[in-house]
């Protein structure tokens, strides 16, 4: 069973449910959004995460940058967090985020979770009630993408206006975290 938690995105917030890593240098546009904390690299292969806000929102996906040679980050600091496959160009691995598609906007600033700035932030507007599916995770077990989801309502609200669900071919039911209008954080 996947564990998801919700919290307010801010400086020093815990990034994942199963690690003590914290987000640092959080850009203003992410602050006070709803961060969904899921396991670090533990999303089962074939899982598809879908975000469905109850009101118009900007959905942000924070993910590791594309790496250098297969198995190494461009800065040499970490393994291939968030990568799958090799695109055939000098053995460079593709980032899971590259499958988001051209409808996502690459933001200029991104938070970091360790001493090196290895994250990127992608954003996309999502109308209220519309589902927004992220690419399926096709990484081997325990080597899935390193990412987080942050949702910021377009209008100021005191509740988290969304639902995050995970579907995996190996599970019989859809796991869901649902937050309704007016529900306390």
PDB file of C-alpha atoms in Angstrom:
ATOM      1  CA  UNK A   1       0.000   0.000   0.000  1.00  0.00           C
ATOM      2  CA  UNK A   2       1.342   3.433  -0.962  1.00  0.00           C
ATOM      3  CA  UNK A   3       1.445   6.020   1.775  1.00  0.00           C
ATOM      4  CA  UNK A   4       0.617   9.615   0.872  1.00  0.00           C
ATOM      5  CA  UNK A   5       0.516  12.547   3.262  1.00  0.00           C
ATOM      6  CA  UNK A   6      -0.392  16.155   2.689  1.00  0.00           C
ATOM      7  CA  UNK A   7       1.304  19.189   4.163  1.00  0.00           C
ATOM      8  CA  UNK A   8       1.939  22.832   3.376  1.00  0.00           C
ATOM      9  CA  UNK A   9       4.961  23.414   1.119  1.00  0.00           C
ATOM     10  CA  UNK A  10       7.450  25.703   2.827  1.00  0.00           C
ATOM     11  CA  UNK A  11      11.129  26.027   3.648  1.00  0.00           C
ATOM     12  CA  UNK A  12      12.437  22.964   5.518  1.00  0.00           C
ATOM     13  CA  UNK A  13       9.372  20.757   4.933  1.00  0.00           C
ATOM     14  CA  UNK A  14       9.992  16.994   4.808  1.00  0.00           C
ATOM     15  CA  UNK A  15      10.004  15.963   1.144  1.00  0.00           C
ATOM     16  CA  UNK A  16       8.977  12.277   1.391  1.00  0.00           C
ATOM     17  CA  UNK A  17       7.160  10.026   3.867  1.00  0.00           C
ATOM     18  CA  UNK A  18      10.019   7.552   4.257  1.00  0.00           C
ATOM     19  CA  UNK A  19      13.089   9.842   4.359  1.00  0.00           C
ATOM     20  CA  UNK A  20      14.185  12.782   6.490  1.00  0.00           C
ATOM     21  CA  UNK A  21      15.229  14.912   3.481  1.00  0.00           C
ATOM     22  CA  UNK A  22      13.928  18.473   3.585  1.00  0.00           C
ATOM     23  CA  UNK A  23      13.162  20.900   0.778  1.00  0.00           C
ATOM     24  CA  UNK A  24      15.402  23.980   0.888  1.00  0.00           C
ATOM     25  CA  UNK A  25      15.468  27.186  -1.184  1.00  0.00           C
ATOM     26  CA  UNK A  26      11.752  26.783  -1.896  1.00  0.00           C
ATOM     27  CA  UNK A  27      10.668  29.329  -4.556  1.00  0.00           C
ATOM     28  CA  UNK A  28       7.873  31.730  -3.598  1.00  0.00           C
ATOM     29  CA  UNK A  29       5.475  30.288  -6.191  1.00  0.00           C
ATOM     30  CA  UNK A  30       5.523  26.919  -4.355  1.00  0.00           C
ATOM     31  CA  UNK A  31       5.209  28.247  -0.815  1.00  0.00           C
ATOM     32  CA  UNK A  32       1.851  27.580   0.815  1.00  0.00           C
ATOM     33  CA  UNK A  33       0.852  25.079  -1.865  1.00  0.00           C
ATOM     34  CA  UNK A  34      -0.202  21.554  -0.857  1.00  0.00           C
ATOM     35  CA  UNK A  35       2.729  19.110  -0.970  1.00  0.00           C
ATOM     36  CA  UNK A  36       1.833  15.466  -1.363  1.00  0.00           C
ATOM     37  CA  UNK A  37       4.516  13.417   0.323  1.00  0.00           C
ATOM     38  CA  UNK A  38       4.891   9.935  -1.111  1.00  0.00           C
ATOM     39  CA  UNK A  39       7.658   7.323  -0.768  1.00  0.00           C
ATOM     40  CA  UNK A  40      11.120   8.206  -2.115  1.00  0.00           C
ATOM     41  CA  UNK A  41      11.782   6.100  -5.253  1.00  0.00           C
ATOM     42  CA  UNK A  42       9.193   3.533  -4.090  1.00  0.00           C
ATOM     43  CA  UNK A  43       6.323   4.076  -6.533  1.00  0.00           C
ATOM     44  CA  UNK A  44       5.598   0.582  -7.910  1.00  0.00           C
ATOM     45  CA  UNK A  45       6.439   0.032 -11.601  1.00  0.00           C
ATOM     46  CA  UNK A  46       3.461   0.707 -13.861  1.00  0.00           C
ATOM     47  CA  UNK A  47       1.825   3.102 -11.376  1.00  0.00           C
ATOM     48  CA  UNK A  48       0.026   6.134 -12.760  1.00  0.00           C
ATOM     49  CA  UNK A  49      -0.607   9.066 -10.426  1.00  0.00           C
ATOM     50  CA  UNK A  50      -3.541  11.325 -11.268  1.00  0.00           C
ATOM     51  CA  UNK A  51      -4.269  14.747  -9.781  1.00  0.00           C
ATOM     52  CA  UNK A  52      -7.853  16.041  -9.903  1.00  0.00           C
ATOM     53  CA  UNK A  53      -8.302  19.461  -8.258  1.00  0.00           C
ATOM     54  CA  UNK A  54     -11.774  20.473  -7.056  1.00  0.00           C
ATOM     55  CA  UNK A  55     -11.041  24.045  -8.163  1.00  0.00           C
ATOM     56  CA  UNK A  56      -8.743  25.610 -10.757  1.00  0.00           C
ATOM     57  CA  UNK A  57      -5.131  25.048  -9.676  1.00  0.00           C
ATOM     58  CA  UNK A  58      -1.554  24.993 -10.832  1.00  0.00           C
ATOM     59  CA  UNK A  59      -0.028  21.529 -10.506  1.00  0.00           C
ATOM     60  CA  UNK A  60       3.736  21.410  -9.997  1.00  0.00           C
ATOM     61  CA  UNK A  61       5.912  18.337 -10.423  1.00  0.00           C
ATOM     62  CA  UNK A  62       9.337  18.563  -8.791  1.00  0.00           C
ATOM     63  CA  UNK A  63      11.719  15.962 -10.173  1.00  0.00           C
ATOM     64  CA  UNK A  64      15.399  15.184 -10.512  1.00  0.00           C
ATOM     65  CA  UNK A  65      17.150  16.760 -13.475  1.00  0.00           C
ATOM     66  CA  UNK A  66      18.215  14.732 -16.470  1.00  0.00           C
ATOM     67  CA  UNK A  67      21.557  13.042 -15.860  1.00  0.00           C
ATOM     68  CA  UNK A  68      24.816  12.544 -17.645  1.00  0.00           C
ATOM     69  CA  UNK A  69      26.043   9.044 -18.504  1.00  0.00           C
ATOM     70  CA  UNK A  70      23.656   6.273 -17.547  1.00  0.00           C
ATOM     71  CA  UNK A  71      23.750   5.757 -13.799  1.00  0.00           C
ATOM     72  CA  UNK A  72      25.245   9.167 -12.946  1.00  0.00           C
ATOM     73  CA  UNK A  73      23.847  12.637 -12.416  1.00  0.00           C
ATOM     74  CA  UNK A  74      25.389  15.428 -14.448  1.00  0.00           C
ATOM     75  CA  UNK A  75      27.142  16.561 -11.269  1.00  0.00           C
ATOM     76  CA  UNK A  76      28.264  13.045 -10.365  1.00  0.00           C
ATOM     77  CA  UNK A  77      26.664  13.298  -6.927  1.00  0.00           C
ATOM     78  CA  UNK A  78      23.939  10.658  -7.067  1.00  0.00           C
ATOM     79  CA  UNK A  79      22.693   7.685  -9.015  1.00  0.00           C
ATOM     80  CA  UNK A  80      20.012   7.822 -11.663  1.00  0.00           C
ATOM     81  CA  UNK A  81      17.139   9.128  -9.500  1.00  0.00           C
ATOM     82  CA  UNK A  82      14.097   9.432 -11.685  1.00  0.00           C
ATOM     83  CA  UNK A  83      15.555   8.087 -14.893  1.00  0.00           C
ATOM     84  CA  UNK A  84      14.481   5.307 -17.189  1.00  0.00           C
ATOM     85  CA  UNK A  85      15.853   3.960 -20.405  1.00  0.00           C
ATOM     86  CA  UNK A  86      18.724   5.340 -22.450  1.00  0.00           C
ATOM     87  CA  UNK A  87      17.836   7.656 -25.296  1.00  0.00           C
ATOM     88  CA  UNK A  88      20.723   6.592 -27.493  1.00  0.00           C
ATOM     89  CA  UNK A  89      22.553   9.925 -27.413  1.00  0.00           C
ATOM     90  CA  UNK A  90      25.936   9.357 -25.777  1.00  0.00           C
ATOM     91  CA  UNK A  91      24.340   6.950 -23.286  1.00  0.00           C
ATOM     92  CA  UNK A  92      22.391   9.737 -21.531  1.00  0.00           C
ATOM     93  CA  UNK A  93      19.391   8.496 -19.570  1.00  0.00           C
ATOM     94  CA  UNK A  94      15.987  10.123 -20.074  1.00  0.00           C
ATOM     95  CA  UNK A  95      14.340  11.775 -17.135  1.00  0.00           C
ATOM     96  CA  UNK A  96      10.917  10.491 -16.131  1.00  0.00           C
ATOM     97  CA  UNK A  97       9.775  14.117 -16.356  1.00  0.00           C
ATOM     98  CA  UNK A  98      10.573  14.228 -20.086  1.00  0.00           C
ATOM     99  CA  UNK A  99       7.446  12.103 -20.548  1.00  0.00           C
ATOM    100  CA  UNK A 100       5.272  14.894 -19.105  1.00  0.00           C
ATOM    101  CA  UNK A 101       5.014  16.372 -22.579  1.00  0.00           C
ATOM    102  CA  UNK A 102       5.032  19.812 -24.117  1.00  0.00           C
ATOM    103  CA  UNK A 103       1.918  20.968 -22.248  1.00  0.00           C
ATOM    104  CA  UNK A 104       4.042  21.368 -19.092  1.00  0.00           C
ATOM    105  CA  UNK A 105       6.092  24.506 -18.411  1.00  0.00           C
ATOM    106  CA  UNK A 106       9.636  24.269 -17.033  1.00  0.00           C
ATOM    107  CA  UNK A 107       9.962  26.789 -14.191  1.00  0.00           C
ATOM    108  CA  UNK A 108      13.201  28.740 -13.753  1.00  0.00           C
ATOM    109  CA  UNK A 109      13.661  28.016 -10.042  1.00  0.00           C
ATOM    110  CA  UNK A 110      13.328  24.767  -8.112  1.00  0.00           C
ATOM    111  CA  UNK A 111      13.894  23.731  -4.517  1.00  0.00           C
ATOM    112  CA  UNK A 112      16.676  21.366  -3.514  1.00  0.00           C
ATOM    113  CA  UNK A 113      16.681  18.457  -1.059  1.00  0.00           C
ATOM    114  CA  UNK A 114      20.435  18.186  -0.464  1.00  0.00           C
ATOM    115  CA  UNK A 115      23.498  20.373  -0.934  1.00  0.00           C
ATOM    116  CA  UNK A 116      23.378  20.310  -4.759  1.00  0.00           C
ATOM    117  CA  UNK A 117      20.554  21.804  -6.875  1.00  0.00           C
ATOM    118  CA  UNK A 118      19.474  18.710  -8.808  1.00  0.00           C
ATOM    119  CA  UNK A 119      15.721  19.337  -9.025  1.00  0.00           C
ATOM    120  CA  UNK A 120      13.569  20.825 -11.775  1.00  0.00           C
ATOM    121  CA  UNK A 121      10.015  22.080 -11.453  1.00  0.00           C
ATOM    122  CA  UNK A 122       7.372  21.641 -14.149  1.00  0.00           C
ATOM    123  CA  UNK A 123       3.963  23.308 -13.959  1.00  0.00           C
ATOM    124  CA  UNK A 124       0.598  23.045 -15.634  1.00  0.00           C
ATOM    125  CA  UNK A 125      -2.759  24.711 -15.122  1.00  0.00           C
ATOM    126  CA  UNK A 126      -5.554  22.275 -14.310  1.00  0.00           C
ATOM    127  CA  UNK A 127      -9.246  23.278 -14.356  1.00  0.00           C
ATOM    128  CA  UNK A 128     -11.369  22.220 -11.406  1.00  0.00           C
ATOM    129  CA  UNK A 129     -12.615  18.634 -11.682  1.00  0.00           C
ATOM    130  CA  UNK A 130     -10.295  17.682 -14.548  1.00  0.00           C
ATOM    131  CA  UNK A 131      -7.932  14.712 -14.095  1.00  0.00           C
ATOM    132  CA  UNK A 132      -4.269  15.270 -14.837  1.00  0.00           C
ATOM    133  CA  UNK A 133      -2.372  11.960 -15.174  1.00  0.00           C
ATOM    134  CA  UNK A 134       1.391  11.830 -14.730  1.00  0.00           C
ATOM    135  CA  UNK A 135       3.500   9.446 -16.844  1.00  0.00           C
ATOM    136  CA  UNK A 136       3.588   5.813 -15.705  1.00  0.00           C
ATOM    137  CA  UNK A 137       6.540   4.788 -13.596  1.00  0.00           C
ATOM    138  CA  UNK A 138       8.584   2.224 -15.540  1.00  0.00           C
ATOM    139  CA  UNK A 139      11.607   1.999 -13.260  1.00  0.00           C
ATOM    140  CA  UNK A 140      12.768  -1.183 -11.534  1.00  0.00           C
ATOM    141  CA  UNK A 141      11.543  -1.675  -7.943  1.00  0.00           C
ATOM    142  CA  UNK A 142      13.246   0.685  -5.458  1.00  0.00           C
ATOM    143  CA  UNK A 143      14.683   2.784  -8.304  1.00  0.00           C
ATOM    144  CA  UNK A 144      11.627   4.788  -9.358  1.00  0.00           C
ATOM    145  CA  UNK A 145      11.539   8.492 -10.109  1.00  0.00           C
ATOM    146  CA  UNK A 146      12.412  10.977  -7.384  1.00  0.00           C
ATOM    147  CA  UNK A 147       9.602  13.522  -7.471  1.00  0.00           C
ATOM    148  CA  UNK A 148       6.993  15.429  -5.520  1.00  0.00           C
ATOM    149  CA  UNK A 149       3.623  16.928  -6.396  1.00  0.00           C
ATOM    150  CA  UNK A 150       2.600  20.383  -5.203  1.00  0.00           C
ATOM    151  CA  UNK A 151      -0.821  21.859  -5.981  1.00  0.00           C
ATOM    152  CA  UNK A 152      -1.563  25.561  -5.621  1.00  0.00           C
ATOM    153  CA  UNK A 153      -5.167  26.733  -6.004  1.00  0.00           C
ATOM    154  CA  UNK A 154      -5.590  29.677  -8.370  1.00  0.00           C
ATOM    155  CA  UNK A 155      -7.730  31.456  -5.752  1.00  0.00           C
ATOM    156  CA  UNK A 156      -6.848  31.645  -2.070  1.00  0.00           C
ATOM    157  CA  UNK A 157      -8.425  28.829  -0.048  1.00  0.00           C
ATOM    158  CA  UNK A 158      -7.847  27.303   3.352  1.00  0.00           C
ATOM    159  CA  UNK A 159      -8.402  23.738   2.171  1.00  0.00           C
ATOM    160  CA  UNK A 160      -6.606  21.385  -0.176  1.00  0.00           C
ATOM    161  CA  UNK A 161      -8.761  21.282  -3.331  1.00  0.00           C
ATOM    162  CA  UNK A 162      -7.728  18.007  -4.866  1.00  0.00           C
ATOM    163  CA  UNK A 163      -7.615  14.283  -5.061  1.00  0.00           C
ATOM    164  CA  UNK A 164      -4.502  12.258  -5.784  1.00  0.00           C
ATOM    165  CA  UNK A 165      -4.948   8.662  -6.809  1.00  0.00           C
ATOM    166  CA  UNK A 166      -2.568   5.911  -7.797  1.00  0.00           C
ATOM    167  CA  UNK A 167      -3.429   3.055 -10.114  1.00  0.00           C
ATOM    168  CA  UNK A 168      -1.141   0.082 -10.544  1.00  0.00           C
ATOM    169  CA  UNK A 169      -1.880  -2.967 -12.676  1.00  0.00           C
ATOM    170  CA  UNK A 170      -0.834  -5.211  -9.761  1.00  0.00           C
ATOM    171  CA  UNK A 171      -3.405  -3.747  -7.375  1.00  0.00           C
ATOM    172  CA  UNK A 172      -7.105  -4.632  -7.468  1.00  0.00           C
ATOM    173  CA  UNK A 173      -8.264  -1.258  -6.216  1.00  0.00           C
ATOM    174  CA  UNK A 174      -7.289   2.340  -6.708  1.00  0.00           C
ATOM    175  CA  UNK A 175      -5.566   3.914  -3.740  1.00  0.00           C
ATOM    176  CA  UNK A 176      -6.813   7.431  -3.173  1.00  0.00           C
ATOM    177  CA  UNK A 177      -6.176  10.438  -0.988  1.00  0.00           C
ATOM    178  CA  UNK A 178      -9.080  12.820  -1.289  1.00  0.00           C
ATOM    179  CA  UNK A 179      -9.441  16.245   0.270  1.00  0.00           C
ATOM    180  CA  UNK A 180     -12.760  18.039   0.076  1.00  0.00           C
ATOM    181  CA  UNK A 181     -13.598  21.743   0.169  1.00  0.00           C
ATOM    182  CA  UNK A 182     -13.497  22.987   3.743  1.00  0.00           C
ATOM    183  CA  UNK A 183     -11.708  19.887   5.050  1.00  0.00           C
ATOM    184  CA  UNK A 184      -8.961  20.859   7.526  1.00  0.00           C
ATOM    185  CA  UNK A 185      -5.375  20.188   6.599  1.00  0.00           C
TER     186      UNK A 185
END
